[in-house]
Coordinates of C-alpha atoms in Angstrom, one line a residue:
Chain A
M1 CA 0.0 0.0 0.0
T2 CA 1.2 3.4 -0.8
A3 CA 2.5 5.6 2.0
T4 CA 0.2 8.6 2.5
R5 CA 1.8 11.8 3.5
H6 CA -1.1 13.2 5.5
S7 CA -2.5 10.7 8.0
I8 CA -5.2 11.0 10.5
P9 CA -4.7 12.6 14.0
D10 CA -4.5 10.3 16.9
D11 CA -7.5 11.7 18.8
L12 CA -9.8 10.7 15.9
L13 CA -8.2 7.3 15.7
I14 CA -8.7 6.7 19.5
G15 CA -12.3 7.9 19.1
Y16 CA -12.8 5.4 16.3
A17 CA -11.1 2.6 18.3
A18 CA -13.4 3.3 21.2
G19 CA -16.5 3.6 19.0
A20 CA -17.1 7.2 20.1
L21 CA -17.1 9.1 16.8
P22 CA -20.2 10.5 15.1
Q23 CA -21.4 8.2 12.4
A24 CA -20.4 10.5 9.5
F25 CA -16.7 10.4 10.7
D26 CA -16.7 6.6 10.9
L27 CA -16.9 6.3 7.2
V28 CA -14.0 8.7 6.6
V29 CA -11.8 7.0 9.2
A30 CA -12.6 3.4 7.9
S31 CA -11.9 4.6 4.3
H32 CA -8.7 6.3 5.3
V33 CA -7.4 3.3 7.3
S34 CA -8.1 1.1 4.3
L35 CA -5.7 3.3 2.3
C36 CA -3.1 4.1 4.9
D37 CA -1.2 1.3 6.7
D38 CA 0.3 3.8 9.2
A39 CA -3.2 4.7 10.3
R40 CA -4.1 1.0 10.4
A41 CA -1.1 0.2 12.7
R42 CA -1.9 3.1 15.0
L43 CA -5.6 2.1 15.1
A44 CA -4.5 -1.5 16.0
T45 CA -2.4 0.0 18.8
Y46 CA -5.4 1.9 20.3
E47 CA -7.5 -1.2 19.9
A48 CA -4.8 -3.1 21.9
V49 CA -5.5 -0.6 24.7
G50 CA -9.2 -1.6 24.5
G51 CA -8.1 -5.3 24.5
A52 CA -6.2 -4.7 27.7
V53 CA -9.1 -2.9 29.3
I54 CA -11.6 -5.6 28.5
D55 CA -9.2 -8.4 29.6
D56 CA -8.7 -6.7 33.0
L57 CA -12.4 -6.3 33.8
D58 CA -13.8 -8.2 36.7
A59 CA -15.8 -11.1 35.4
V60 CA -19.6 -10.8 35.8
E61 CA -21.9 -13.8 36.0
V62 CA -23.3 -15.1 32.8
A63 CA -26.6 -17.0 32.4
E64 CA -26.5 -20.6 33.4
D65 CA -27.3 -21.8 29.9
S66 CA -25.1 -19.1 28.2
L67 CA -22.7 -21.4 26.5
D68 CA -25.4 -23.7 25.2
R69 CA -27.4 -20.8 23.8
T70 CA -24.2 -19.4 22.2
M71 CA -23.6 -22.8 20.6
A72 CA -27.2 -22.7 19.3
K73 CA -26.5 -19.2 17.9
I74 CA -23.4 -20.5 16.2
A75 CA -25.4 -23.2 14.5
G76 CA -27.9 -20.7 13.2
M77 CA -25.3 -18.2 11.9
P78 CA -23.9 -18.2 8.4
P79 CA -20.1 -18.7 8.2
A80 CA -18.1 -15.5 8.0
E81 CA -16.0 -15.2 4.9
A82 CA -13.2 -12.6 4.4
K83 CA -14.4 -10.3 1.7
P84 CA -12.2 -10.6 -1.4
F85 CA -9.9 -7.7 -2.1
V86 CA -11.2 -5.5 -4.9
H87 CA -9.1 -3.0 -6.7
G88 CA -11.0 0.2 -7.4
V89 CA -11.2 3.9 -6.7
F90 CA -13.1 3.5 -3.5
P91 CA -11.9 1.3 -0.6
A92 CA -14.3 -1.4 0.6
P93 CA -16.2 0.6 3.3
L94 CA -17.0 3.4 0.9
R95 CA -18.0 0.9 -1.8
E96 CA -20.4 -0.6 0.6
A97 CA -21.9 2.8 1.5
V98 CA -22.3 3.8 -2.1
G99 CA -23.3 0.4 -3.4
G100 CA -20.5 0.3 -5.9
D101 CA -17.4 2.1 -7.0
A102 CA -17.0 5.6 -8.3
D103 CA -19.1 4.9 -11.4
A104 CA -22.1 4.0 -9.2
V105 CA -22.3 7.3 -7.4
Q106 CA -25.6 9.3 -7.9
W107 CA -24.1 12.8 -8.3
R108 CA -26.0 16.0 -8.1
A109 CA -24.6 19.0 -9.9
L110 CA -23.2 21.9 -7.9
G111 CA -22.4 24.1 -10.9
M112 CA -19.2 24.7 -12.8
G113 CA -18.9 20.9 -13.3
A114 CA -18.6 20.2 -9.6
K115 CA -20.8 17.5 -8.2
Q116 CA -21.7 16.1 -4.8
A117 CA -23.5 13.1 -3.4
V118 CA -24.6 13.1 0.3
L119 CA -24.1 9.7 1.7
H120 CA -25.4 10.3 5.2
Q121 CA -26.9 13.2 7.1
D122 CA -27.8 13.2 10.8
G123 CA -28.7 16.7 12.0
E124 CA -25.6 18.8 11.3
T125 CA -23.3 15.9 10.9
S126 CA -22.9 14.8 7.3
V127 CA -20.7 12.9 5.0
R128 CA -20.6 13.5 1.2
L129 CA -18.6 12.8 -1.9
L130 CA -17.3 15.8 -3.8
Y131 CA -16.3 15.8 -7.4
I132 CA -14.1 18.7 -8.5
P133 CA -13.1 19.0 -12.1
A134 CA -9.3 19.3 -12.7
G135 CA -8.0 22.8 -12.1
Q136 CA -11.1 24.1 -10.4
A137 CA -11.6 25.4 -6.8
M138 CA -13.9 23.5 -4.5
P139 CA -17.3 25.1 -4.2
A140 CA -17.4 27.6 -1.3
H141 CA -18.3 26.0 1.9
S142 CA -18.0 26.9 5.5
H143 CA -17.6 24.6 8.4
R144 CA -18.5 25.6 11.9
G145 CA -17.1 22.5 13.4
T146 CA -14.6 19.9 12.3
E147 CA -14.2 19.0 8.6
M148 CA -12.4 15.8 7.5
T149 CA -11.5 15.5 3.8
L150 CA -10.1 12.3 2.4
V151 CA -8.8 12.3 -1.2
L152 CA -9.8 9.3 -3.2
K153 CA -8.8 10.3 -6.7
G154 CA -6.7 13.1 -8.2
A155 CA -5.2 15.7 -5.8
Y156 CA -5.8 19.1 -4.5
S157 CA -3.8 21.9 -2.9
D158 CA -4.7 24.6 -0.5
E159 CA -2.8 27.2 1.4
S160 CA -1.3 24.7 3.7
D161 CA -0.3 21.7 1.5
R162 CA -0.9 19.3 -1.2
F163 CA -3.3 16.3 -0.7
A164 CA -3.3 13.2 -2.9
R165 CA -5.1 9.8 -2.8
G166 CA -5.3 8.4 0.7
D167 CA -4.3 11.7 2.3
I168 CA -6.6 13.2 4.9
E169 CA -7.0 16.8 6.0
V170 CA -8.7 17.8 9.2
A171 CA -9.7 21.4 9.5
D172 CA -11.3 23.2 12.4
S173 CA -13.7 26.0 12.1
D174 CA -11.0 28.6 12.5
M175 CA -9.3 27.4 9.4
H176 CA -10.1 29.1 6.1
H177 CA -8.8 27.3 3.1
T178 CA -9.5 27.3 -0.6
P179 CA -8.7 23.8 -2.0
V180 CA -8.0 23.8 -5.7
A181 CA -8.0 20.5 -7.7
E182 CA -4.8 19.9 -9.6
P183 CA -4.8 20.2 -13.3
G184 CA -4.7 16.9 -15.3
E185 CA -7.1 14.8 -13.3
D186 CA -10.5 15.4 -11.7
C187 CA -10.5 15.1 -8.0
I188 CA -12.9 13.0 -5.8
C189 CA -13.0 13.6 -2.1
L190 CA -15.0 12.2 0.8
V191 CA -15.9 15.0 3.2
A192 CA -17.4 14.7 6.7
T193 CA -18.4 17.7 8.8
D194 CA -19.9 18.2 12.1
A195 CA -20.8 21.3 14.0
R196 CA -19.2 21.7 17.4
L197 CA -22.5 22.8 18.9
R198 CA -23.9 19.4 18.1
F199 CA -21.3 17.6 20.1
D200 CA -22.6 18.5 23.5
G201 CA -25.8 16.8 22.8
W202 CA -24.4 13.8 21.2
L203 CA -23.9 11.5 24.3
P204 CA -27.4 12.2 25.6
R205 CA -28.7 11.1 22.2
I206 CA -27.0 7.8 22.6
A207 CA -28.4 7.5 26.1
Q208 CA -31.9 7.9 24.7
T209 CA -31.2 5.2 22.1
F210 CA -30.3 3.0 25.0
L211 CA -33.4 3.7 27.0
R212 CA -35.7 2.8 24.1
I213 CA -34.2 -0.7 23.8
Chain B
M1 CA -6.0 18.4 14.6
L2 CA -9.5 18.2 15.9
L3 CA -8.6 19.3 19.3
S4 CA -5.5 20.6 20.8
N5 CA -4.7 20.6 24.5
D6 CA -5.5 24.3 24.7
H7 CA -9.1 23.7 23.7
A8 CA -11.5 25.9 25.7
E9 CA -13.6 23.0 27.0
P10 CA -12.0 21.5 30.1
T11 CA -11.2 17.8 29.6
A12 CA -12.0 15.4 32.3
D13 CA -8.6 15.7 34.1
G14 CA -8.4 19.4 33.8
G15 CA -7.4 19.9 30.2
N16 CA -4.0 18.2 30.0
G17 CA -5.0 15.4 27.7
P18 CA -5.9 12.5 29.9
L19 CA -5.1 9.8 27.5
S20 CA -1.9 11.3 26.3
A21 CA -0.7 11.5 29.8
A22 CA -2.1 8.1 30.8
L23 CA -0.8 6.2 27.7
S24 CA 2.8 7.2 28.4
D25 CA 5.4 4.5 27.7
R26 CA 6.0 3.1 31.1
R27 CA 8.1 0.1 31.5
P28 CA 6.5 -2.0 34.2
N29 CA 8.6 -3.6 36.8
M30 CA 7.6 -7.2 36.6
R31 CA 9.2 -10.3 37.8
V32 CA 10.5 -12.3 34.9
D33 CA 8.7 -15.5 35.8
A34 CA 5.4 -13.6 36.0
V35 CA 5.9 -12.3 32.5
T36 CA 6.7 -15.7 31.2
A37 CA 3.6 -17.2 32.7
V38 CA 1.4 -14.5 31.2
E39 CA 3.0 -14.9 27.8
K40 CA 2.4 -18.6 28.0
T41 CA -1.3 -17.8 28.6
E42 CA -1.3 -15.5 25.6
A43 CA 0.1 -18.3 23.4
Q44 CA -2.6 -20.6 24.7
W45 CA -5.4 -18.2 23.7
V46 CA -3.9 -18.0 20.2
A47 CA -3.7 -21.7 20.0
R48 CA -7.3 -22.1 21.2
V49 CA -8.6 -19.7 18.5
R50 CA -6.7 -21.6 15.9
R51 CA -8.2 -24.9 17.1
I52 CA -11.7 -23.3 16.8
A53 CA -10.8 -22.2 13.2
D54 CA -9.2 -25.4 12.1
H55 CA -11.1 -28.0 13.9
Q56 CA -14.3 -26.4 15.1
D57 CA -13.0 -27.4 18.5
Q58 CA -15.8 -27.0 21.0
K59 CA -13.6 -27.7 24.0
A60 CA -11.2 -24.9 23.0
F61 CA -14.2 -22.6 22.4
A62 CA -15.6 -23.4 25.9
E63 CA -12.3 -22.4 27.4
V64 CA -12.2 -19.1 25.5
F65 CA -15.9 -18.6 26.5
R66 CA -15.2 -19.2 30.2
H67 CA -12.6 -16.4 30.2
F68 CA -13.9 -13.9 27.8
A69 CA -17.7 -14.2 28.0
P70 CA -18.0 -12.8 31.5
R71 CA -15.6 -9.9 30.6
V72 CA -17.4 -9.1 27.4
K73 CA -20.6 -9.0 29.4
A74 CA -19.0 -6.7 32.0
F75 CA -17.8 -4.5 29.2
L76 CA -21.3 -4.2 27.8
I77 CA -22.8 -3.4 31.2
K78 CA -20.1 -0.8 31.8
S79 CA -21.0 0.6 28.4
G80 CA -24.6 1.1 29.6
A81 CA -26.4 -2.1 28.6
D82 CA -28.8 -3.7 31.1
Q83 CA -28.3 -7.3 32.2
S84 CA -30.5 -9.0 29.6
L85 CA -29.3 -6.9 26.7
A86 CA -25.7 -7.5 27.8
E87 CA -26.2 -11.3 28.0
E88 CA -27.8 -11.4 24.6
C89 CA -25.2 -9.2 23.0
M90 CA -22.3 -11.1 24.7
Q91 CA -23.7 -14.4 23.2
D92 CA -23.7 -12.7 19.7
V93 CA -20.1 -11.6 20.2
M94 CA -18.9 -15.1 21.2
A95 CA -20.8 -16.7 18.3
T96 CA -19.2 -14.2 16.0
L97 CA -15.8 -15.1 17.5
W98 CA -16.4 -18.7 16.5
H99 CA -17.3 -17.8 12.9
K100 CA -14.5 -15.3 12.5
A101 CA -11.8 -17.5 14.1
H102 CA -10.2 -18.2 10.7
M103 CA -9.8 -14.4 10.1
Y104 CA -7.9 -13.7 13.4
D105 CA -4.4 -12.6 12.8
P106 CA -2.2 -13.2 15.9
A107 CA 0.6 -11.0 14.4
R108 CA -1.6 -7.9 14.5
A109 CA -3.7 -8.4 17.7
S110 CA -3.9 -10.3 20.9
V111 CA -7.0 -12.5 21.4
A112 CA -8.2 -10.0 24.0
T113 CA -7.8 -7.1 21.5
W114 CA -9.6 -9.1 18.8
V115 CA -12.5 -9.9 21.2
F116 CA -12.6 -6.2 22.1
T117 CA -13.1 -5.2 18.5
I118 CA -15.9 -7.7 17.9
A119 CA -17.6 -6.6 21.2
R120 CA -17.2 -2.9 20.3
N121 CA -18.7 -3.4 16.8
R122 CA -21.6 -5.4 18.2
K123 CA -22.2 -2.7 20.8
I124 CA -22.4 0.0 18.1
D125 CA -24.8 -2.2 16.0
L126 CA -27.1 -2.5 19.0
L127 CA -26.9 0.7 20.8
R128 CA -26.4 3.1 18.0
R129 CA -28.3 1.0 15.6
Y130 CA -26.1 1.1 12.6
A131 CA -23.5 -1.1 11.2
R132 CA -20.3 0.8 11.5
P133 CA -18.1 1.0 8.4
E134 CA -15.0 -1.1 9.0
P135 CA -11.7 -0.8 7.2
E136 CA -11.0 -3.1 4.3
E137 CA -10.0 -6.5 5.6
L138 CA -6.5 -7.8 5.0
S139 CA -6.0 -11.5 5.2
W140 CA -3.2 -13.9 4.6
G141 CA -5.0 -16.1 2.1
P142 CA -4.9 -19.8 1.9
E143 CA -1.2 -20.4 1.4
A144 CA 0.5 -17.8 3.6
A145 CA 0.6 -17.4 7.4
P146 CA 2.1 -14.9 9.8
D147 CA 5.6 -15.4 10.9
Q148 CA 5.7 -17.2 14.3
A149 CA 8.3 -14.8 15.6
D150 CA 6.1 -11.9 14.8
V151 CA 3.2 -13.6 16.6
I152 CA 5.2 -14.2 19.7
A153 CA 6.6 -10.6 19.7
L154 CA 3.2 -9.1 19.3
Q155 CA 1.7 -11.2 22.1
Q156 CA 4.6 -10.1 24.4
D157 CA 4.0 -6.4 23.5
S158 CA 0.4 -6.9 24.3
T159 CA 1.2 -8.4 27.7
R160 CA 3.5 -5.5 28.5
L161 CA 0.9 -2.9 27.4
A162 CA -1.7 -4.5 29.7
E163 CA 0.7 -4.5 32.6
A164 CA 1.6 -0.9 32.0
I165 CA -2.0 0.1 32.0
R166 CA -2.6 -1.9 35.2
Q167 CA 0.2 0.0 36.9
L168 CA -1.1 3.4 36.1
P169 CA -2.4 5.6 38.8
E170 CA -6.1 4.9 39.5
K171 CA -7.3 8.2 38.1
Q172 CA -5.6 7.8 34.7
R173 CA -6.6 4.1 34.4
T174 CA -10.2 5.0 35.1
L175 CA -10.1 7.6 32.3
I176 CA -8.8 5.1 29.8
E177 CA -11.5 2.7 30.8
R178 CA -14.2 5.3 30.5
A179 CA -13.0 6.2 27.0
Y180 CA -13.3 2.6 25.9
F181 CA -16.7 2.2 27.6
G182 CA -17.9 5.1 25.5
D183 CA -18.3 7.4 28.4
L184 CA -16.2 10.1 26.8
T185 CA -16.9 11.9 23.5
H186 CA -13.9 12.0 21.2
S187 CA -13.6 15.6 22.0
E188 CA -12.9 14.6 25.6
I189 CA -10.4 12.1 24.5
A190 CA -7.6 14.5 23.9
A191 CA -4.5 12.8 22.5
E192 CA -1.3 14.2 21.3
T193 CA 0.1 12.9 18.1
G194 CA 3.0 10.5 18.5
L195 CA 1.6 8.8 21.6
P196 CA 4.4 6.6 23.0
L197 CA 2.9 3.3 22.2
G198 CA 5.8 3.0 19.8
T199 CA 6.9 -0.6 20.2
I200 CA 3.6 -2.2 19.6
K201 CA 2.8 0.2 16.7
S202 CA 6.1 -0.6 14.9
R203 CA 5.5 -4.3 15.4
I204 CA 2.0 -4.1 13.9
R205 CA 3.4 -2.0 11.1
L206 CA 6.0 -4.6 10.3
A207 CA 3.4 -7.4 10.3
L208 CA 1.3 -5.3 7.9
D209 CA 4.2 -4.9 5.5
R210 CA 4.8 -8.6 5.5
L211 CA 1.1 -9.2 4.9
R212 CA 1.0 -6.7 2.0
H213 CA 3.9 -8.5 0.5
A214 CA 2.2 -11.9 0.9
M215 CA -1.0 -10.5 -0.7
S216 CA 0.9 -9.1 -3.6
T217 CA 2.6 -12.4 -4.4
Q218 CA -0.6 -14.3 -4.2
T219 CA -2.5 -12.3 -6.8

């Protein structure tokens, strides 16, 4: 796998390892990790911390027939097969979210040849694909919270640096940047945004989900 | 960087990045024989998972179940599930373990770590009601296998990591646990880049390089 120059910050990887990220971010992290072995190794390291935590917990009592019921579940479950490795523009988790590779995306025009496809929206948190024709600037957008941009095809540059396939850029609201797609190849990015204000209410929302079960 | 340590919101330990402080690279003072005993146990877990994969060995599974099932259940309860949901979910996790045993790579994770990832994913399925996107799977394929020396080294690293966490001051250890139970939002999990979990990271990185090489020669 190619070495990406811009990998994901540790706090987002820890959040992903712990299962604490907003849904929109999960897709970007899973896609980035698929393309960047350094991120994959760091993620595995944070998961090792999770492994140590679970292994060190005091055992609680399980139901008397727990093992028997698990064996019954095993008998009723289909065998798990490793998914075959497929070469394409999109890594596996993104292909799953889209229902195919880059040619399967249902784009909506944004003007000037730019296109987008919203994959998931939950309140102010969203994840979308952006298609920027070669040499053009990204459509104007503002982000109040955090914005994660993963390059899947082509490359873009902004005031800070150049970002190519597999690279990820994380921008906070105080960062104003004007990404411009490089000439020669159209650029496809996966972009997730949140709004910081939403974050405070995020844990309570999970708690509500819990109570309804 | 999503959050830096000077973020206005106070983090749980007063804004100094609880995890970054807590995950510092401490070399535990352990007696050598104690280490050897724990490592032997690690090797036994790996061997049991292999027996489940290769021979659908129910005895090996029962042993894995006896150790991990009560801890997976505890993890789910700590994460907020009630008794009956935790029991049900734990059984799902253990059944998934059986079916995925052939996909476990001991050069990249201890059995406990692998169990944690299955439990975490099942927890997200149930509590947040969506199937979380997972990174593309990498597997050794039918003819290749991880290097035994890599497996032993990784299991040793995992043992050391667990011991280092165990020896942390109570407050820091509690913060780590809370993060992994989902009690902290990712904005409260402040981490500096370059956390000193270096040994285990380079080990996994090496195993990934070997795996990539094996994958490229198979296709």
